XYZ file of C-alpha atoms in Angstrom:
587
model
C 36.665 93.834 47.082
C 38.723 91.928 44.110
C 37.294 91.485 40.738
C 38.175 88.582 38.526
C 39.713 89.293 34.884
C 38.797 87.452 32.114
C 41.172 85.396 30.282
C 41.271 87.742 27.270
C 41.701 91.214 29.049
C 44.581 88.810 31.312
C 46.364 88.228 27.951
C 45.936 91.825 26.346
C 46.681 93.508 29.679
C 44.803 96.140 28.941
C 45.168 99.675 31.002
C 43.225 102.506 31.771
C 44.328 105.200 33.531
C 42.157 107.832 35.382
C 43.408 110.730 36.524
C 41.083 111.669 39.257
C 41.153 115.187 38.035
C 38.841 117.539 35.906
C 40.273 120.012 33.911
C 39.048 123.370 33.243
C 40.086 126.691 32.096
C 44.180 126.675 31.075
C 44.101 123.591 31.774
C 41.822 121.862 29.761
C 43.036 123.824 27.044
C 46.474 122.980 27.302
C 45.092 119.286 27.867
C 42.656 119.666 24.682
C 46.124 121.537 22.960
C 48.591 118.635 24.070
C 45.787 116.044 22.639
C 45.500 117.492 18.891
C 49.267 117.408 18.626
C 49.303 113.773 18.689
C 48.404 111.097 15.959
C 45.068 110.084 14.285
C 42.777 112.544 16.628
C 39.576 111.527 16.309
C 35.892 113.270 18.665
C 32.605 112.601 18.853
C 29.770 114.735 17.253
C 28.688 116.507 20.125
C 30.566 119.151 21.125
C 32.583 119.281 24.521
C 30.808 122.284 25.548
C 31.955 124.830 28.795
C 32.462 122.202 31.127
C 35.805 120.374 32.589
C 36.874 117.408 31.152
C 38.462 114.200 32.358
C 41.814 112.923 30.942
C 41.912 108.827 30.339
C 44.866 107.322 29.109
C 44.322 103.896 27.150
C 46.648 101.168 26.470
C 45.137 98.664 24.627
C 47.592 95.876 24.523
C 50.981 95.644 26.147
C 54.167 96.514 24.554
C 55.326 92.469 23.997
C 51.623 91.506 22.513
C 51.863 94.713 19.830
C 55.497 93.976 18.697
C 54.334 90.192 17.749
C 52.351 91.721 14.759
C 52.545 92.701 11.080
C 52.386 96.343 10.184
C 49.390 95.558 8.905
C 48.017 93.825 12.278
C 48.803 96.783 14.022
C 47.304 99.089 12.421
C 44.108 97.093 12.532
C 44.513 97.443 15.982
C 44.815 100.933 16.228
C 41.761 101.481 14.513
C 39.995 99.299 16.613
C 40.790 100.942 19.884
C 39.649 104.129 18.500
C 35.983 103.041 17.068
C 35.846 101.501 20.471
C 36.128 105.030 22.388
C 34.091 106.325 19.742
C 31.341 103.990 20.817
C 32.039 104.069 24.410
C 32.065 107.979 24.718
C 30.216 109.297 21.756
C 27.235 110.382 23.755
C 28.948 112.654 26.577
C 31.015 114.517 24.014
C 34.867 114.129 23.932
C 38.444 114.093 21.880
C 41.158 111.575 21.370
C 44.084 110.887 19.765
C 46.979 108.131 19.377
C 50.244 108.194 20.659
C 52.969 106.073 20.105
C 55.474 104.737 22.331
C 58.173 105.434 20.702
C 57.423 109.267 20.960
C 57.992 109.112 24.484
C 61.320 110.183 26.569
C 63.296 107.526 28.238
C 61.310 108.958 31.407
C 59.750 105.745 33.722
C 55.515 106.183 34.167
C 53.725 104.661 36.980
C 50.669 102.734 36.631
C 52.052 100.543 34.037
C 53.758 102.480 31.678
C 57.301 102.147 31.252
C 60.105 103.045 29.542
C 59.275 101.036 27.043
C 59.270 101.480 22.553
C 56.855 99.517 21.572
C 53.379 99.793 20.900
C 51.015 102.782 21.589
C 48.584 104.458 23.936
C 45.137 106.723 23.629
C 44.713 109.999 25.228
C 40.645 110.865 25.778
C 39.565 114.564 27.130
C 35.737 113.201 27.828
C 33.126 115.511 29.229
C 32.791 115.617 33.360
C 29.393 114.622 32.639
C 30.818 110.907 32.633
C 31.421 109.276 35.825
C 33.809 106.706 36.606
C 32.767 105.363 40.887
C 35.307 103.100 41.319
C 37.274 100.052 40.566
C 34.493 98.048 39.314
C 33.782 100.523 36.554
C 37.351 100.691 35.085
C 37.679 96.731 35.657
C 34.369 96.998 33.255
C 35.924 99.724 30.918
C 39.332 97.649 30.367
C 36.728 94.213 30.026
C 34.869 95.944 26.976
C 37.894 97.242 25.113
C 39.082 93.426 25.419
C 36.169 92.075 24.311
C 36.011 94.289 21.677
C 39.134 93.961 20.682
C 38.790 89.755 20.601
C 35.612 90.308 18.523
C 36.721 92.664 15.544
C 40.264 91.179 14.727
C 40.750 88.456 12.805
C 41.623 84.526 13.683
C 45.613 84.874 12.838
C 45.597 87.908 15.260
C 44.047 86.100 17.781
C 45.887 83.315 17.471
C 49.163 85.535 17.648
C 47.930 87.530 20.645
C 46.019 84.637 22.415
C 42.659 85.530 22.497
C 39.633 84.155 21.890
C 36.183 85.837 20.171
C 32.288 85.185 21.320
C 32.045 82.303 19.362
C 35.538 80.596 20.007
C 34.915 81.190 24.111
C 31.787 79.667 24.012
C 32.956 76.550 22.342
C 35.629 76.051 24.517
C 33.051 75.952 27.494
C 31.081 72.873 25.727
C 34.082 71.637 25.441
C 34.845 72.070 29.096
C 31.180 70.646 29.549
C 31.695 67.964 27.389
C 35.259 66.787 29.085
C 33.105 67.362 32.682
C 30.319 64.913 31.444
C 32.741 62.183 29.947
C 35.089 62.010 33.417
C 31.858 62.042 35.349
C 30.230 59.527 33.487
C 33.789 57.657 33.754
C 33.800 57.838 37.091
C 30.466 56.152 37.905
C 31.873 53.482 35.229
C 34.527 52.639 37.862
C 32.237 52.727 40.719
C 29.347 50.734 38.480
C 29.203 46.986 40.213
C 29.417 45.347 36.542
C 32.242 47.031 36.041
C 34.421 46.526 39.014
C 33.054 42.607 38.155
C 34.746 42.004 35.044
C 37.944 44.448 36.146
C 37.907 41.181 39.216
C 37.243 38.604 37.073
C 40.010 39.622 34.772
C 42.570 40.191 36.717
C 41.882 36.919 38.528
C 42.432 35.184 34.881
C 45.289 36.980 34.801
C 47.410 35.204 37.834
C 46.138 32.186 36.716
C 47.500 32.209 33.352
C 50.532 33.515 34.390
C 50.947 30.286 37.300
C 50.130 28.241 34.551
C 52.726 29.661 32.029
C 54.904 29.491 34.840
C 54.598 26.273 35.828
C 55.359 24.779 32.325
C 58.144 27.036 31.588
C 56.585 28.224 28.830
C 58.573 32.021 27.687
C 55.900 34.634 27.430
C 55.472 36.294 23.862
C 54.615 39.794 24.117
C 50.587 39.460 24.164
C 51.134 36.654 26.751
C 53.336 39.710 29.065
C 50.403 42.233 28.480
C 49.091 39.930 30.703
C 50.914 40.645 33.776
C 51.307 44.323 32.901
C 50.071 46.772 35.490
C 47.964 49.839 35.095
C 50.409 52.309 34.397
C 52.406 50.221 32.038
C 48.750 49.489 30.319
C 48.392 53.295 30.584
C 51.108 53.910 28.815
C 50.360 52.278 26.053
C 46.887 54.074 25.601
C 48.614 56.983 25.742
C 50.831 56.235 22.983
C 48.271 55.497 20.527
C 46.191 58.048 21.258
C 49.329 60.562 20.588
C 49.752 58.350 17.525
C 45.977 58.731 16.588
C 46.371 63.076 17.271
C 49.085 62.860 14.966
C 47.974 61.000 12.178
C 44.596 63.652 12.316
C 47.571 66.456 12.282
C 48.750 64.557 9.087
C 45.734 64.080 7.248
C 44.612 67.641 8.373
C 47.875 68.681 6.769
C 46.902 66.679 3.476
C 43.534 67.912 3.209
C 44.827 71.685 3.586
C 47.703 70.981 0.627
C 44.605 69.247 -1.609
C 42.948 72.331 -0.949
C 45.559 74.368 -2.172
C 46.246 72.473 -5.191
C 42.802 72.682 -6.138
C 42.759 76.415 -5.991
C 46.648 76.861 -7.875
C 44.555 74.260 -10.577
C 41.241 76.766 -10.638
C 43.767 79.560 -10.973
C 45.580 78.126 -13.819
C 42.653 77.228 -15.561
C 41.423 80.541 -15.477
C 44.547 82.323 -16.601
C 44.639 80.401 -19.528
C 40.870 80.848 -20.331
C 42.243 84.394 -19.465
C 44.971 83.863 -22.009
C 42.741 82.504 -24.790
C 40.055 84.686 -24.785
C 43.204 87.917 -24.527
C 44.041 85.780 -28.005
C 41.207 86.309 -29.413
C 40.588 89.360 -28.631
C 43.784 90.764 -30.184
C 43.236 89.227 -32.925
C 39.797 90.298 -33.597
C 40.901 93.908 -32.607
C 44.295 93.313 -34.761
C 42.307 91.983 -38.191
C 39.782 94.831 -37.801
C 42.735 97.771 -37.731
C 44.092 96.295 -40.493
C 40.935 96.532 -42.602
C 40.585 100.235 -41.363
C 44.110 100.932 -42.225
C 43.422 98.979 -46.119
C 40.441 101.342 -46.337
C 42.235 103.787 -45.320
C 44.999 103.658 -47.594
C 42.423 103.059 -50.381
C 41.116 106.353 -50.012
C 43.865 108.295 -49.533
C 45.435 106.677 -52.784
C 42.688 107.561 -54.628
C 42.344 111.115 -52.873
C 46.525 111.412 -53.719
C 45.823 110.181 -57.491
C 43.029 112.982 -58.232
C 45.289 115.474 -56.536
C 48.496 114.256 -58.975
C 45.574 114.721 -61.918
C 44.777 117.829 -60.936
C 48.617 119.133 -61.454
C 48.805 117.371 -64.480
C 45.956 119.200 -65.904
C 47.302 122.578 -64.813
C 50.621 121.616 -65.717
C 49.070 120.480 -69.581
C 46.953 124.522 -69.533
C 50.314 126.014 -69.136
C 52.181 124.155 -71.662
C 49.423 125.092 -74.188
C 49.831 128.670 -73.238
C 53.192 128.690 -73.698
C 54.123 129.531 -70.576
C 56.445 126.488 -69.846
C 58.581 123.780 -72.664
C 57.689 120.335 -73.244
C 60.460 119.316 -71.060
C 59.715 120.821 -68.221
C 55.799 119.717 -68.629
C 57.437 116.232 -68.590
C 59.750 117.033 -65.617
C 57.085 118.820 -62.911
C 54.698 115.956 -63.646
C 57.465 113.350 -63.072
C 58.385 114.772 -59.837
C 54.592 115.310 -58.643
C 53.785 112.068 -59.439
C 56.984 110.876 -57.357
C 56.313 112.842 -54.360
C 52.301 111.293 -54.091
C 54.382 107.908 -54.884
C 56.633 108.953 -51.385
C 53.811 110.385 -49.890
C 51.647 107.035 -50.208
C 54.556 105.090 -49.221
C 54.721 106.951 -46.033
C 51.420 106.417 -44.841
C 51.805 102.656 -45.428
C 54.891 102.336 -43.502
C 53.245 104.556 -40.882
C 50.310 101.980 -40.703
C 52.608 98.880 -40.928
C 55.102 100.082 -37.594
C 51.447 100.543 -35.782
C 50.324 97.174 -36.178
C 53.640 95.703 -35.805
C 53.594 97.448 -32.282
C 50.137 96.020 -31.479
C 51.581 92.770 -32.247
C 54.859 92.986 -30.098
C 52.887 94.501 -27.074
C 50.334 91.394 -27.229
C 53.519 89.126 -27.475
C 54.876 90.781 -24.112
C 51.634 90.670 -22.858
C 51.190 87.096 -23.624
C 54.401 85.645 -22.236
C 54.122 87.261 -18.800
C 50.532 85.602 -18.788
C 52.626 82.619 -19.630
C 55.479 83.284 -16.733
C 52.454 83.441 -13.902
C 51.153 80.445 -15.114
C 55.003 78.490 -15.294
C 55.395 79.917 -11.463
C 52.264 78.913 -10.292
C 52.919 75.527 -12.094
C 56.196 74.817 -9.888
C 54.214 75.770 -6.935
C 52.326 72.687 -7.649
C 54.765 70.649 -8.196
C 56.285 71.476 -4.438
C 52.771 71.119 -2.539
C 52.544 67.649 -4.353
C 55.443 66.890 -2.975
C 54.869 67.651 0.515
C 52.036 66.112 0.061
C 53.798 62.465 -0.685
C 56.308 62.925 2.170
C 52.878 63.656 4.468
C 51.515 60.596 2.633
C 54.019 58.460 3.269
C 54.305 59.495 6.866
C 50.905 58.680 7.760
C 51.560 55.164 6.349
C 53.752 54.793 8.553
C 52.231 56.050 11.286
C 48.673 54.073 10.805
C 51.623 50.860 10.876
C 52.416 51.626 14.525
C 49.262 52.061 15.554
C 48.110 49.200 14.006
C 50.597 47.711 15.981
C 49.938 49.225 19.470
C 46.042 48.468 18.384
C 46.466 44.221 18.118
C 48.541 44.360 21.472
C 45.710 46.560 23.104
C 42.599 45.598 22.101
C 42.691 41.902 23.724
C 42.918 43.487 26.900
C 40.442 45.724 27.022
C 37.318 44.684 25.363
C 35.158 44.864 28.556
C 36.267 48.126 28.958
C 35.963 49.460 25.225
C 32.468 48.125 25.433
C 31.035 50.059 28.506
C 32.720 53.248 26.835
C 30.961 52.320 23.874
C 27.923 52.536 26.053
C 28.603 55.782 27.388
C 29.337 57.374 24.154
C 25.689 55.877 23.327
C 24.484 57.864 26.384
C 26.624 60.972 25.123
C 25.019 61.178 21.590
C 21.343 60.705 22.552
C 21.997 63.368 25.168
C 23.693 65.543 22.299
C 20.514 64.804 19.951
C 18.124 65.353 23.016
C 20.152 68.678 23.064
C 19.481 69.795 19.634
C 16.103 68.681 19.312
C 15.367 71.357 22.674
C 17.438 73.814 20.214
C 15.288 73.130 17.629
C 12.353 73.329 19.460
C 13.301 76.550 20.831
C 14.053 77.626 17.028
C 10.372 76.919 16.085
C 9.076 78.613 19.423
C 10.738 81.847 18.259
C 9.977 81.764 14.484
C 5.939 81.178 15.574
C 6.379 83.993 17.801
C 8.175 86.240 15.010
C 4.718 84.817 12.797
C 2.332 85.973 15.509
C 3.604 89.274 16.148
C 3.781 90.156 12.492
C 0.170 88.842 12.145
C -1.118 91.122 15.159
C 0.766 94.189 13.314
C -0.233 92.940 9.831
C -4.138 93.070 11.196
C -3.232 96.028 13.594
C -2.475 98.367 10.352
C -5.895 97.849 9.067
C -7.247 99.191 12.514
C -5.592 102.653 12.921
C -1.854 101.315 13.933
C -2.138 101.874 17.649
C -0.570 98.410 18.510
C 2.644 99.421 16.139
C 3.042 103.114 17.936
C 2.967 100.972 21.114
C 5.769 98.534 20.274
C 7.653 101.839 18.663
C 7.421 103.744 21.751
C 7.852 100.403 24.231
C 11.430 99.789 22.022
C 12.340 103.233 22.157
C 12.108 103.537 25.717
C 13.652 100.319 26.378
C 16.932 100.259 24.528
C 17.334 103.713 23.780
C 16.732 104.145 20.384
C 14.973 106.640 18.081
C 12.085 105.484 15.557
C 10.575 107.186 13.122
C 8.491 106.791 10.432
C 6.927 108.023 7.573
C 8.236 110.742 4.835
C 9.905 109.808 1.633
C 13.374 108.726 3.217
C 14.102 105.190 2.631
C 13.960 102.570 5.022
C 17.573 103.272 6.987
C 19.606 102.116 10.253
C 22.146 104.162 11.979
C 24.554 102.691 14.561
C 26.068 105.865 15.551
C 23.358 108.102 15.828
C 21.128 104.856 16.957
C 17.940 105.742 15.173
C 15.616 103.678 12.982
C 13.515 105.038 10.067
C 10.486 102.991 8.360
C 9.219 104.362 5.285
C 5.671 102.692 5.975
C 4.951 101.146 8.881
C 2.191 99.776 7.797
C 3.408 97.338 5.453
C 4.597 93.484 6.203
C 8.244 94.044 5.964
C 8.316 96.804 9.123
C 8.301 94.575 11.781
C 11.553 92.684 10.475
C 13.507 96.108 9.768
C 12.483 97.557 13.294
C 14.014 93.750 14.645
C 17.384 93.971 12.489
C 18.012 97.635 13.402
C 17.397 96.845 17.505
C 19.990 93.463 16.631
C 22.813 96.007 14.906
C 22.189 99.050 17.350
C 22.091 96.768 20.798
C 24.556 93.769 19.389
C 22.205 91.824 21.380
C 20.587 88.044 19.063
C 16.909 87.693 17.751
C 16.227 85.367 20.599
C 16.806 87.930 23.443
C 15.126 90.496 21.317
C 11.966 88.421 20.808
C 11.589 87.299 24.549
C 11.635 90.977 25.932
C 8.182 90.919 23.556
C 5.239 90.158 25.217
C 2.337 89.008 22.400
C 0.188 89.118 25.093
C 0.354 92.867 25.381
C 0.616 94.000 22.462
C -2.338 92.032 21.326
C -4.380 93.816 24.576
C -3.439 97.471 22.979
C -5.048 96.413 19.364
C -7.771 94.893 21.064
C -8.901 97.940 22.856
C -8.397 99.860 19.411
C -11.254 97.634 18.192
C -13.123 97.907 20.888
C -12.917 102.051 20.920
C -13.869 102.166 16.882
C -16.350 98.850 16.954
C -17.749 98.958 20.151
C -20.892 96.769 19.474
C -18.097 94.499 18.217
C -17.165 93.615 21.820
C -19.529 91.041 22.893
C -18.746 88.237 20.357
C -15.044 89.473 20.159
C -14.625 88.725 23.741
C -15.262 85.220 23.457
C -12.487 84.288 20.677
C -9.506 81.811 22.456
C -7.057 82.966 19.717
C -5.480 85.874 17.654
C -6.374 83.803 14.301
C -10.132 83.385 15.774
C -10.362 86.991 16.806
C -9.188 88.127 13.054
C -11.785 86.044 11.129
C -14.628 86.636 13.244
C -13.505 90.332 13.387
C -13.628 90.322 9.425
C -16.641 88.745 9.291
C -18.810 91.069 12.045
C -17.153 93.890 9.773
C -18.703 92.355 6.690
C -21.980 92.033 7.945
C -21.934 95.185 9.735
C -20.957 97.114 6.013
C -23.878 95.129 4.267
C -26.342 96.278 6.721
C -25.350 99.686 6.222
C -25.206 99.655 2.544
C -28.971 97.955 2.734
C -30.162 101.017 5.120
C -28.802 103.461 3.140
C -31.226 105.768 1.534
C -31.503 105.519 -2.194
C -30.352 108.027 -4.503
């Protein structure tokens, strides 16, 4: 039996290679050995164990797709392909590692791989305990790693390697739709009696205008020959102004994108010189305030350098009155002290003054390569405003001709343009029909959302049963682990896919269990909420009442609705408390 491809796995040409063959003893050691010589070897977090192991080789993309992209781009893609065998295999225990191609010998492989330099492959040792049965399983193996691939890359490598993600395919199957619905509809146009009508009736005016200009010799201008033109010539000329019309959208596409970009080189200018200014000002509040610490300074040490010359003199003054030095060379020791506090000061100042002249020449540097980004990005301006113009000036011209082609075309066709008109008409109220059913469907699942958080808002004030349910229901039917309770913070884990809820019991539980099912399962809210059955879940907290109230069950039984059932609920519990509190002995 054949299996289709899908357009994205067609363009990647993705391969994986089984082996057939489960290694164990030497050989799974020298497998596991050959593996952890290569590149970037990555395993899971269980263990491999005793058992044999298969051996999977992976090429993602082929060797002409990989050498189209950056450095960067590829190693993107590297990474990818190993978080994708990470989540494929994690659970059956296993370890990887990347080789490159260009590793390789000039020896030829079968099954796709070639003597080839480019690009790289995976080699997986995965537990036995994973079973691959045939062709459809590897056709769904090489599907995923596409897919996931498409889905975690970004636009410009998908535009580069051709593929398309989730949301890209499914616009381009509206649009398939939407091309469907418009031929269709122009089909039963042509076959629509009106129609083929006033197609009769105008060709029939047609001949006759031409036998009449004919007949008086009269030359025909050029709206005169669109006359006689046939379909193909008329054809012709529709297709000519619709190329004009795609290209003057390319044009004013192109426009928009350079207006864009002068806007942002204008918001980046502006904010390197608010950048600049307030760099100013800060230098300069920094720059007066070391000044006045370096005057203050200097103060002090002039005055501490002063006392200290005083002091000598005084000593100096002891010995001359002792007699233990002349008058002359008193007059000489205090000359030269009082010189060398003189240098000392003088120092200190100059030491202060090369400081802030520093500061100032590094904010000057600083200031005029500010000023160089801004002169660049300045001229870069100036060249997208002139591509701009020459785009400008293009389109002018371009809106001339099909101006032009417009007057010469629009005579002819006015029946025409008027029952498209009418089937555009038929388009959009279809298209608003459409997202009024979207909207609808919107509102169905946010009431639903409401009711089920109601039920488990009242359900935690009646012992939690209908909660443990839903827990245990979720757990068992996409494979997750919940927990609750303990002082570990509300968490989600993808890799170990388990769920823990602080307090279950409180309003914001439901929504946490919902977002961690939505991450774990990559499946939407929608899906999530229609595998919930209301219905159900409201039967388990009704039987909780029940069990604790039972003489509750009577006028419980008769509510129509989940709101009814909580107030009536509240109010037998009222009542029922009152009574007890007036049969209650006194103390």
């Amino acid at each position: 039996m054949r299996y289709s491809e899908s357009k994205n796995l067609k363009q990647l040409k993705t391969v994986f290679k089984d082996t057939q063959k489960i290694y164990e003893g030497q050989q799974k050691a020298a497998l596991i050995n050959y593996v952890q010589k290569q590149h970037n070897v990555f395993e899971s977090d269980k263990k491999l164990g005793d058992g044999g192991v298969h051996h999977y080789i992976i090429s993602p993309l082929s060797p002409e797709s990989y050498e189209k992209l950056s450095p960067e781009q590829k190693k993107i893609m590297e990474n990818e392909s190993i978080q994708w065998c990470i989540n494929s295999f994690n659970r059956y225990g296993f370890i990887g590692a990347l080789e490159f191609n260009s590793d390789k010998s000039d020896k030829e492989y079968s099954n796709g791989f070639k003597n080839v330099k480019e690009g790289f492959h995976l080699h997986l040792a995965v537990s036995q305990k994973y079973k691959i049965r045939g062709q459809a399983d590897l056709l769904s193996l090489r599907e995923s790693l596409a897919n996931h691939l498409s889905n975690n890359i970004d636009r410009d490598m998908r535009t580069v390697l051709g593929v398309k993600n989730k949301e890209e395919m499914e616009q381009h199957r509206r649009e398939g739709i939407s091309r469907t619905q418009k031929k269709n509809a122009l089909e039963n146009l042509r076959n629509d009696p009106e129609y083929i009508e006033n197609d009769k009736a105008i060709k029939e005016l047609n001949g006759e205008l031409s036998q009449v200009f004919t007949i008086l010799g009269v030359k025909h201008t050029l709206k005169n020959d669109l006359i006689t033109m046939n379909k193909h010539e008329r054809y012709n000329i529709l297709n000519r102004k619709n190329a004009l019309k795609n290209e003057m959208n390319s044009i004013k596409s192109d426009i928009k994108g350079r207006q864009n970009e002068i806007k942002f080189i204008d918001k980046f200018i502006k904010d390197e010189q608010e950048k600049m200014t307030s760099t100013e000002k800060f230098f300069q509040s920094e720059y007066i305030e070391l000044k006045c610490f370096y005057q203050t300074q200097m103060m002090g040490f002039s005055y501490w350098a002063d006392g200290q010359h005083g002091w000598f003199k005084k000593i100096a003054k002891d010995r001359l009155n002792n007699k233990e030095i002349s008058t002359s060379e008193f007059l000489s020791q205090v000359a030269q002290n009082k010189s060398y506090w003189a240098w000392v000061k003088s120092d200190e100042r100059k030491r202060h003054q090369i400081i802030l002249k520093q500061r100032r020449s590094d904010f000057k540097a600083k200031l005029f390569e500010m000023g160089k980004i801004i002169s660049e990005r300045g001229r870069d301006r100036l060249a997208v405003v002139a591509i701009v113009t020459i785009d400008k000036k293009e389109l002018e011209k371009r809106l001339a001709q099909y101006s032009e082609i417009g007057t010469k075309y629009n005579s002819h066709y006015e029946v025409f343009l008027k029952r498209i008109e009418q089937i555009n008409q038929e388009i959009d109220r279809v298209r608003a029909k459409k997202l009024k059913l979207a909207q609808s469907k919107l509102q169905k699942q946010n009431k639903k959302q409401h009711l089920i958080e109601k039920i488990l808002k009242f359900d935690a004030t009646v012992g939690g049963k209908g909660f443990e349910a839903l827990k245990q229901g979720m757990e068992k039917k996409y494979q997750v682990k919940i927990t609750q309770g303990g002082t570990e913070a509300d968490s989600i884990n993808i890799k170990t896919k388990s769920i823990h809820i602080k307090k279950p019991k409180t309003e914001g539980a439901f929504a946490h269990l919902l977002r961690g099912i939505m991450k774990i399962t990559q499946m939407s809210e929608n899906s999530i909420l229609n595998s919930l059955k209301t219905k159900n879940l409201f039967k388990v907290v009704k039987e909780s009442v029940f069990t604790q109230f039972p003489q509750f069950k009577p006028s419980l039984e008769q509510t129509q609705s989940v709101d009814d059932f909580i107030v009536i609920f509240g109010k037998l519990k009222e009542v029922h408390k009152k009574r007890e509190e007036d049969y209650s002995p006194s103390l």
